[in-house]
Amino acid sequence: MSVVKINVLTVPAEQREVLEKRFASRAHAVESSDGFEWFELLRPVEGTDNYLVYTRWRDEESFQAWMEGPMKAAHQGGGGQGGGEGHGGGEGGERPKPAASGSTLWSFEVVQQAAPKGE
């Protein structure tokens, strides 16, 4: 079964729009990675400043290969936050400040799953 990685990003209210725009600008960056199955960016509704970045992978090896390849390359020199938020590239090599003030990576194995009937 698949593995799920949830990156918990602490994002102050004034940085939410910045974070969402950065993710939107690289929306397709992970889709062609071998073993990638699903991505969702979850915005908090109430009671927390934590965004959840949900990705599902065929196996741990696929996730690690993405972390060491495309994800690492996207964050080179920018002080990226493990599994992190997207950083918009600026002209002249200047990298924008991260929108998140903290990051924690949770890892899970899928042991049960269900889809709507008929799919």
mmCIF file of C-alpha atoms in Angstrom:
data_model
loop_
_atom_site.group_PDB
_atom_site.id
_atom_site.type_symbol
_atom_site.label_atom_id
_atom_site.label_comp_id
_atom_site.label_asym_id
_atom_site.label_seq_id
_atom_site.Cartn_x
_atom_site.Cartn_y
_atom_site.Cartn_z
ATOM 1 C CA MET A 1 0.000 0.000 0.000
ATOM 2 C CA SER A 2 0.917 3.648 -0.437
ATOM 3 C CA VAL A 3 2.685 6.012 1.942
ATOM 4 C CA VAL A 4 1.356 9.443 2.880
ATOM 5 C CA LYS A 5 3.511 12.438 3.759
ATOM 6 C CA ILE A 6 1.869 15.421 5.430
ATOM 7 C CA ASN A 7 3.989 18.542 5.747
ATOM 8 C CA VAL A 8 2.533 20.753 8.490
ATOM 9 C CA LEU A 9 3.370 24.385 7.682
ATOM 10 C CA THR A 10 2.801 27.120 10.258
ATOM 11 C CA VAL A 11 1.709 30.129 8.203
ATOM 12 C CA PRO A 12 0.860 33.507 9.758
ATOM 13 C CA ALA A 13 -2.424 34.969 8.441
ATOM 14 C CA GLU A 14 -0.612 37.720 6.514
ATOM 15 C CA GLN A 15 1.437 35.092 4.609
ATOM 16 C CA ARG A 16 -1.434 32.783 3.545
ATOM 17 C CA GLU A 17 -1.951 34.379 0.134
ATOM 18 C CA VAL A 18 1.807 34.291 -0.543
ATOM 19 C CA LEU A 19 1.995 30.588 0.310
ATOM 20 C CA GLU A 20 -0.998 29.689 -1.845
ATOM 21 C CA LYS A 21 0.333 31.654 -4.825
ATOM 22 C CA ARG A 22 3.704 29.909 -4.541
ATOM 23 C CA PHE A 23 2.058 26.490 -4.566
ATOM 24 C CA ALA A 24 -0.151 27.504 -7.505
ATOM 25 C CA SER A 25 2.884 28.649 -9.490
ATOM 26 C CA ARG A 26 4.445 25.181 -9.247
ATOM 27 C CA ALA A 27 1.225 23.173 -9.271
ATOM 28 C CA HIS A 28 2.490 20.591 -11.755
ATOM 29 C CA ALA A 29 6.035 20.238 -10.421
ATOM 30 C CA VAL A 30 5.444 16.920 -8.628
ATOM 31 C CA GLU A 31 2.928 15.292 -10.971
ATOM 32 C CA SER A 32 5.447 13.600 -13.278
ATOM 33 C CA SER A 33 7.553 12.159 -10.451
ATOM 34 C CA ASP A 34 7.801 8.359 -10.468
ATOM 35 C CA GLY A 35 5.593 6.882 -7.758
ATOM 36 C CA PHE A 36 3.630 10.088 -7.135
ATOM 37 C CA GLU A 37 -0.094 9.401 -6.554
ATOM 38 C CA TRP A 38 -1.808 12.462 -5.046
ATOM 39 C CA PHE A 39 -1.318 16.043 -3.791
ATOM 40 C CA GLU A 40 -3.554 18.405 -1.825
ATOM 41 C CA LEU A 41 -2.852 21.758 -0.154
ATOM 42 C CA LEU A 42 -5.252 22.113 2.790
ATOM 43 C CA ARG A 43 -6.043 25.604 4.092
ATOM 44 C CA PRO A 44 -7.027 25.907 7.779
ATOM 45 C CA VAL A 45 -10.600 27.033 8.386
ATOM 46 C CA GLU A 46 -10.450 27.881 12.087
ATOM 47 C CA GLY A 47 -8.430 27.359 15.233
ATOM 48 C CA THR A 48 -4.967 26.960 13.695
ATOM 49 C CA ASP A 49 -2.357 28.630 11.477
ATOM 50 C CA ASN A 50 -1.258 25.238 10.111
ATOM 51 C CA TYR A 51 -1.604 24.397 6.437
ATOM 52 C CA LEU A 52 -1.328 20.713 5.546
ATOM 53 C CA VAL A 53 0.513 19.646 2.398
ATOM 54 C CA TYR A 54 -0.762 16.133 1.678
ATOM 55 C CA THR A 55 1.098 13.894 -0.763
ATOM 56 C CA ARG A 56 0.621 10.175 -1.395
ATOM 57 C CA TRP A 57 3.346 7.992 -2.917
ATOM 58 C CA ARG A 58 3.563 4.416 -4.203
ATOM 59 C CA ASP A 59 6.300 3.700 -1.630
ATOM 60 C CA GLU A 60 8.894 5.348 0.619
ATOM 61 C CA GLU A 61 11.573 4.979 -2.069
ATOM 62 C CA SER A 62 9.534 7.065 -4.526
ATOM 63 C CA PHE A 63 9.138 9.850 -1.958
ATOM 64 C CA GLN A 64 12.841 9.797 -1.092
ATOM 65 C CA ALA A 65 13.812 9.911 -4.782
ATOM 66 C CA TRP A 66 11.627 13.009 -5.225
ATOM 67 C CA MET A 67 13.073 14.607 -2.072
ATOM 68 C CA GLU A 68 16.651 14.033 -3.275
ATOM 69 C CA GLY A 69 15.941 15.055 -6.874
ATOM 70 C CA PRO A 70 13.234 17.506 -7.994
ATOM 71 C CA MET A 71 12.305 18.846 -4.546
ATOM 72 C CA LYS A 72 15.921 19.445 -3.528
ATOM 73 C CA ALA A 73 16.676 21.162 -6.843
ATOM 74 C CA ALA A 74 13.657 23.467 -6.397
ATOM 75 C CA HIS A 75 14.934 24.558 -2.976
ATOM 76 C CA GLN A 76 18.675 24.823 -3.689
ATOM 77 C CA GLY A 77 20.144 27.853 -1.974
ATOM 78 C CA GLY A 78 16.812 28.923 -0.549
ATOM 79 C CA GLY A 79 16.868 27.358 2.902
ATOM 80 C CA GLY A 80 13.930 25.169 1.908
ATOM 81 C CA GLN A 81 11.756 23.585 4.546
ATOM 82 C CA GLY A 82 11.810 19.774 4.282
ATOM 83 C CA GLY A 83 9.217 18.663 1.761
ATOM 84 C CA GLY A 84 8.297 22.271 1.757
ATOM 85 C CA GLU A 85 6.406 25.109 0.349
ATOM 86 C CA GLY A 86 7.024 26.348 -3.136
ATOM 87 C CA HIS A 87 9.405 29.255 -3.559
ATOM 88 C CA GLY A 88 8.868 31.584 -6.458
ATOM 89 C CA GLY A 89 12.070 32.189 -8.393
ATOM 90 C CA GLY A 90 13.185 35.788 -8.574
ATOM 91 C CA GLU A 91 15.406 37.472 -11.134
ATOM 92 C CA GLY A 92 19.005 37.991 -10.105
ATOM 93 C CA GLY A 93 19.079 34.943 -7.818
ATOM 94 C CA GLU A 94 17.315 36.702 -4.938
ATOM 95 C CA ARG A 95 15.123 34.153 -3.159
ATOM 96 C CA PRO A 96 11.965 35.243 -1.363
ATOM 97 C CA LYS A 97 11.547 34.721 2.352
ATOM 98 C CA PRO A 98 9.613 31.537 3.219
ATOM 99 C CA ALA A 99 5.916 32.171 3.882
ATOM 100 C CA ALA A 100 5.872 29.490 6.595
ATOM 101 C CA SER A 101 7.454 30.120 9.987
ATOM 102 C CA GLY A 102 7.760 26.402 10.787
ATOM 103 C CA SER A 103 7.494 22.970 9.210
ATOM 104 C CA THR A 104 6.973 19.413 10.487
ATOM 105 C CA LEU A 105 6.789 16.296 8.304
ATOM 106 C CA TRP A 106 4.408 13.500 9.313
ATOM 107 C CA SER A 107 4.678 10.050 7.687
ATOM 108 C CA PHE A 108 1.968 7.392 7.441
ATOM 109 C CA GLU A 109 1.371 4.046 5.754
ATOM 110 C CA VAL A 110 -2.044 3.520 4.134
ATOM 111 C CA VAL A 111 -3.611 0.446 5.744
ATOM 112 C CA GLN A 112 -7.187 0.926 4.507
ATOM 113 C CA GLN A 113 -8.807 3.032 1.832
ATOM 114 C CA ALA A 114 -12.196 3.454 0.181
ATOM 115 C CA ALA A 115 -13.558 5.239 -2.881
ATOM 116 C CA PRO A 116 -17.136 6.105 -3.796
ATOM 117 C CA LYS A 117 -19.066 3.133 -5.171
ATOM 118 C CA GLY A 118 -19.005 2.798 -8.920
ATOM 119 C CA GLU A 119 -15.493 4.180 -9.395
#
